[in-house]
Amino acid sequence: MVPGEDEDRSAGPAGPFSLKQLTRLDEALTLSSRETGVQFSLYVGALGPDPRRNAEDLHAGLGGAAPDSVLVAVSPGERRLEIVTGEHTAKRLPDRSCALAALSMTASFNGGDIVGGVVNGLRMLADQVGKPSLTPR
Amino acid sequence: MSVVQTVLVYVGLPALGFAVIAVLVYAGGGGRSPRYRPGRGWSHDDVWYVPRPLRSSGPTHRALESGGSSRSGPGPRRTARGGASGTW
């Protein structure tokens, strides 16, 4: 994430988050990705009539990084959250752990706190994934 | 105390206190940053945040761009193996 982009987004009316919130998101994404070796990415926007399919398409759009990626897709308009794991990350992050993180995140979203829910959810997911050296591929 | 002083103390001071509190409330919580409320619409653009790359070569942006073009293709390769869904 380029810092200049954040300022532009927060200055424009289209940006959903303030600069402070963007900083929290950036820190959570970067720290959890560096701790685990898994690339976490966050999509915030519409997911359409078939949210799961769209989120999986987005995950496929990550290209070569997709097997080592976890996509968290949030659609605040449709009140829908999707967590998608890839080929390698699914082994380190079982569906049950994803469901637990999803439950925690939706509880925060229901209170109107998108950023807080995402930050806590990412922390839960990263804790579950663990360090890259400790878990065998 | 004269009448004027009495009125100032018992009416003026409370009124001043209310005014200060009101100014603090409306100036502080003026809603500069848009707040999400469940059930209302979401009128912002779609955004996708990725972690900062460790090296400055930055392969993530190219990966995302190629992903965008493959999305418009007939059928992107399935990479998803698991995950979870949630609603609120």
Short mmCIF file of C-alpha atoms in Angstrom, two decimals:
data_model
loop_
_atom_site.label_atom_id
_atom_site.label_comp_id
_atom_site.label_asym_id
_atom_site.label_seq_id
_atom_site.Cartn_x
_atom_site.Cartn_y
_atom_site.Cartn_z
CA MET A 1 0.00 0.00 0.00
CA VAL A 2 1.48 3.31 -1.00
CA PRO A 3 1.04 6.01 1.65
CA GLY A 4 0.19 8.64 -0.95
CA GLU A 5 -2.78 6.61 -2.09
CA ASP A 6 -4.16 6.53 1.43
CA GLU A 7 -4.11 10.29 1.70
CA ASP A 8 -5.81 10.67 -1.64
CA ARG A 9 -8.52 8.20 -0.70
CA SER A 10 -9.19 9.75 2.66
CA ALA A 11 -9.32 13.22 1.16
CA GLY A 12 -11.80 12.25 -1.54
CA PRO A 13 -15.44 11.58 -0.77
CA ALA A 14 -15.23 8.08 -2.25
CA GLY A 15 -12.86 6.75 0.41
CA PRO A 16 -14.74 4.78 3.02
CA PHE A 17 -12.15 5.14 5.75
CA SER A 18 -10.34 7.97 7.46
CA LEU A 19 -6.58 8.20 7.46
CA LYS A 20 -6.40 6.89 11.01
CA GLN A 21 -8.54 3.88 10.13
CA LEU A 22 -6.44 3.22 7.04
CA THR A 23 -3.32 3.23 9.19
CA ARG A 24 -4.84 0.63 11.50
CA LEU A 25 -5.86 -1.54 8.55
CA ASP A 26 -2.45 -1.23 6.93
CA GLU A 27 -0.70 -2.14 10.16
CA ALA A 28 -2.95 -5.14 10.78
CA LEU A 29 -2.57 -6.45 7.22
CA THR A 30 1.17 -5.95 7.08
CA LEU A 31 1.94 -7.32 10.54
CA SER A 32 -0.23 -10.41 10.19
CA SER A 33 1.22 -11.13 6.76
CA ARG A 34 4.81 -10.74 7.90
CA GLU A 35 4.30 -12.79 11.05
CA THR A 36 2.80 -15.72 9.22
CA GLY A 37 4.22 -15.63 5.71
CA VAL A 38 0.65 -15.71 4.45
CA GLN A 39 -0.55 -12.80 2.34
CA PHE A 40 -3.72 -11.41 3.87
CA SER A 41 -5.71 -9.06 1.69
CA LEU A 42 -8.89 -7.17 2.38
CA TYR A 43 -11.60 -6.32 -0.12
CA VAL A 44 -14.34 -3.90 0.85
CA GLY A 45 -17.11 -3.47 -1.67
CA ALA A 46 -20.04 -5.04 -3.41
CA LEU A 47 -20.05 -8.81 -3.84
CA GLY A 48 -23.13 -9.11 -6.02
CA PRO A 49 -25.88 -11.72 -6.02
CA ASP A 50 -23.50 -14.67 -5.55
CA PRO A 51 -21.06 -13.43 -2.89
CA ARG A 52 -19.16 -16.68 -2.40
CA ARG A 53 -18.51 -17.10 -6.11
CA ASN A 54 -17.44 -13.49 -6.48
CA ALA A 55 -15.10 -13.72 -3.50
CA GLU A 56 -13.54 -16.87 -4.95
CA ASP A 57 -13.12 -15.11 -8.29
CA LEU A 58 -11.39 -12.25 -6.49
CA HIS A 59 -9.12 -14.75 -4.79
CA ALA A 60 -8.31 -16.31 -8.16
CA GLY A 61 -7.45 -12.81 -9.34
CA LEU A 62 -4.50 -12.74 -6.97
CA GLY A 63 -2.70 -14.85 -9.56
CA GLY A 64 0.51 -16.56 -8.51
CA ALA A 65 0.14 -15.42 -4.91
CA ALA A 66 -3.29 -17.05 -4.53
CA PRO A 67 -2.18 -20.38 -2.97
CA ASP A 68 -0.44 -18.49 -0.15
CA SER A 69 -3.17 -15.88 0.26
CA VAL A 70 -6.17 -15.38 2.47
CA LEU A 71 -8.81 -13.00 1.18
CA VAL A 72 -11.19 -11.27 3.54
CA ALA A 73 -14.05 -9.80 1.52
CA VAL A 74 -16.52 -7.52 3.26
CA SER A 75 -19.66 -6.18 1.63
CA PRO A 76 -21.16 -3.66 4.04
CA GLY A 77 -24.05 -2.87 1.69
CA GLU A 78 -25.16 -6.49 1.48
CA ARG A 79 -24.04 -7.27 5.05
CA ARG A 80 -21.97 -10.17 3.89
CA LEU A 81 -18.51 -11.43 4.82
CA GLU A 82 -16.47 -14.01 2.96
CA ILE A 83 -13.11 -15.47 3.97
CA VAL A 84 -11.36 -17.40 1.20
CA THR A 85 -8.26 -19.53 1.72
CA GLY A 86 -5.96 -20.87 -0.96
CA GLU A 87 -4.31 -24.19 -1.61
CA HIS A 88 -1.52 -23.83 0.97
CA THR A 89 -3.30 -21.56 3.42
CA ALA A 90 -6.28 -23.92 3.74
CA LYS A 91 -3.97 -26.46 5.37
CA ARG A 92 -2.77 -23.98 7.95
CA LEU A 93 -6.12 -22.31 8.44
CA PRO A 94 -9.01 -24.76 8.82
CA ASP A 95 -12.54 -23.72 7.95
CA ARG A 96 -13.53 -23.92 11.59
CA SER A 97 -11.00 -21.23 12.54
CA CYS A 98 -12.21 -19.09 9.67
CA ALA A 99 -15.78 -19.47 10.91
CA LEU A 100 -14.76 -18.38 14.40
CA ALA A 101 -12.99 -15.31 13.06
CA ALA A 102 -15.98 -14.59 10.82
CA LEU A 103 -18.30 -14.73 13.81
CA SER A 104 -16.15 -12.25 15.70
CA MET A 105 -15.95 -9.94 12.72
CA THR A 106 -19.68 -9.95 11.98
CA ALA A 107 -20.39 -9.15 15.62
CA SER A 108 -18.29 -5.99 15.27
CA PHE A 109 -19.79 -5.15 11.89
CA ASN A 110 -23.25 -5.39 13.37
CA GLY A 111 -22.20 -2.69 15.79
CA GLY A 112 -21.06 -0.50 12.91
CA ASP A 113 -17.34 -1.00 13.49
CA ILE A 114 -15.92 -2.24 10.20
CA VAL A 115 -12.29 -1.44 10.90
CA GLY A 116 -12.27 -2.81 14.44
CA GLY A 117 -13.87 -6.05 13.29
CA VAL A 118 -11.42 -6.48 10.47
CA VAL A 119 -8.40 -5.75 12.67
CA ASN A 120 -9.51 -8.21 15.36
CA GLY A 121 -10.45 -10.82 12.77
CA LEU A 122 -7.07 -10.55 11.08
CA ARG A 123 -5.39 -10.97 14.44
CA MET A 124 -7.41 -14.12 15.13
CA LEU A 125 -6.63 -15.53 11.69
CA ALA A 126 -2.93 -14.75 12.02
CA ASP A 127 -2.79 -16.34 15.47
CA GLN A 128 -4.37 -19.46 14.08
CA VAL A 129 -2.02 -19.65 11.10
CA GLY A 130 1.04 -19.35 13.33
CA LYS A 131 4.64 -18.81 12.42
CA PRO A 132 5.82 -20.12 9.06
CA SER A 133 8.76 -22.07 10.51
CA LEU A 134 6.67 -23.96 13.07
CA THR A 135 4.07 -25.37 10.70
CA PRO A 136 5.09 -27.95 8.11
CA ARG A 137 3.77 -27.43 4.63
CA MET B 1 -27.11 40.45 45.87
CA SER B 2 -29.05 42.62 43.55
CA VAL B 3 -31.69 41.25 41.23
CA VAL B 4 -29.38 41.49 38.26
CA GLN B 5 -26.67 39.50 40.05
CA THR B 6 -29.16 36.86 41.13
CA VAL B 7 -30.45 36.39 37.62
CA LEU B 8 -26.93 36.24 36.23
CA VAL B 9 -25.84 33.58 38.75
CA TYR B 10 -28.92 31.38 38.67
CA VAL B 11 -29.87 31.74 34.99
CA GLY B 12 -26.80 33.01 33.17
CA LEU B 13 -24.30 30.50 34.54
CA PRO B 14 -26.40 27.37 33.83
CA ALA B 15 -27.21 28.69 30.37
CA LEU B 16 -23.52 29.26 29.74
CA GLY B 17 -22.75 25.74 30.92
CA PHE B 18 -25.33 24.23 28.57
CA ALA B 19 -23.98 26.31 25.71
CA VAL B 20 -20.40 25.14 26.31
CA ILE B 21 -21.48 21.48 26.45
CA ALA B 22 -23.57 21.84 23.30
CA VAL B 23 -20.67 23.42 21.42
CA LEU B 24 -18.33 20.63 22.54
CA VAL B 25 -20.78 17.93 21.49
CA TYR B 26 -21.56 19.28 18.06
CA ALA B 27 -18.02 20.39 17.28
CA GLY B 28 -16.41 17.13 18.43
CA GLY B 29 -18.84 14.59 17.00
CA GLY B 30 -19.55 16.47 13.85
CA GLY B 31 -19.11 13.33 11.79
CA ARG B 32 -16.10 14.28 9.73
CA SER B 33 -15.40 10.62 8.97
CA PRO B 34 -18.37 8.78 7.50
CA ARG B 35 -19.67 6.15 9.86
CA TYR B 36 -21.09 2.85 8.72
CA ARG B 37 -24.54 1.99 9.96
CA PRO B 38 -25.83 -1.53 9.37
CA GLY B 39 -28.88 -1.53 7.14
CA ARG B 40 -27.97 1.66 5.37
CA GLY B 41 -26.43 1.47 1.94
CA TRP B 42 -22.74 1.52 1.16
CA SER B 43 -22.08 4.11 -1.52
CA HIS B 44 -18.29 3.96 -1.58
CA ASP B 45 -16.12 2.58 -4.33
CA ASP B 46 -14.82 -0.96 -4.08
CA VAL B 47 -11.36 -1.06 -2.54
CA TRP B 48 -8.82 -3.82 -2.18
CA TYR B 49 -6.05 -3.54 0.38
CA VAL B 50 -2.95 -5.70 0.25
CA PRO B 51 -0.05 -5.76 2.73
CA ARG B 52 3.00 -3.70 2.02
CA PRO B 53 5.58 -5.86 0.23
CA LEU B 54 8.85 -6.50 2.03
CA ARG B 55 10.91 -5.77 -1.06
CA SER B 56 10.37 -2.73 -3.20
CA SER B 57 9.96 -4.83 -6.35
CA GLY B 58 6.29 -5.08 -5.49
CA PRO B 59 4.84 -7.98 -7.44
CA THR B 60 1.44 -7.55 -5.81
CA HIS B 61 0.24 -4.71 -8.00
CA ARG B 62 0.99 -6.58 -11.19
CA ALA B 63 -0.68 -9.66 -9.78
CA LEU B 64 -3.80 -7.67 -9.03
CA GLU B 65 -3.89 -6.11 -12.45
CA SER B 66 -3.56 -9.43 -14.21
CA GLY B 67 -6.24 -10.74 -11.90
CA GLY B 68 -8.59 -8.00 -12.99
CA SER B 69 -8.16 -8.93 -16.61
CA SER B 70 -8.64 -12.62 -15.89
CA ARG B 71 -11.84 -11.86 -14.03
CA SER B 72 -13.37 -10.58 -17.23
CA GLY B 73 -12.30 -13.76 -19.01
CA PRO B 74 -14.62 -16.69 -19.55
CA GLY B 75 -13.61 -18.74 -16.51
CA PRO B 76 -10.79 -17.95 -14.08
CA ARG B 77 -8.87 -20.82 -12.57
CA ARG B 78 -10.29 -21.78 -9.20
CA THR B 79 -7.82 -21.15 -6.41
CA ALA B 80 -10.14 -21.23 -3.40
CA ARG B 81 -9.86 -24.26 -1.15
CA GLY B 82 -11.79 -23.25 1.93
CA GLY B 83 -12.90 -20.42 4.14
CA ALA B 84 -16.03 -19.22 5.82
CA SER B 85 -19.00 -16.96 5.27
CA GLY B 86 -20.90 -14.69 7.56
CA THR B 87 -23.82 -12.31 7.57
CA TRP B 88 -24.93 -9.66 10.01
#
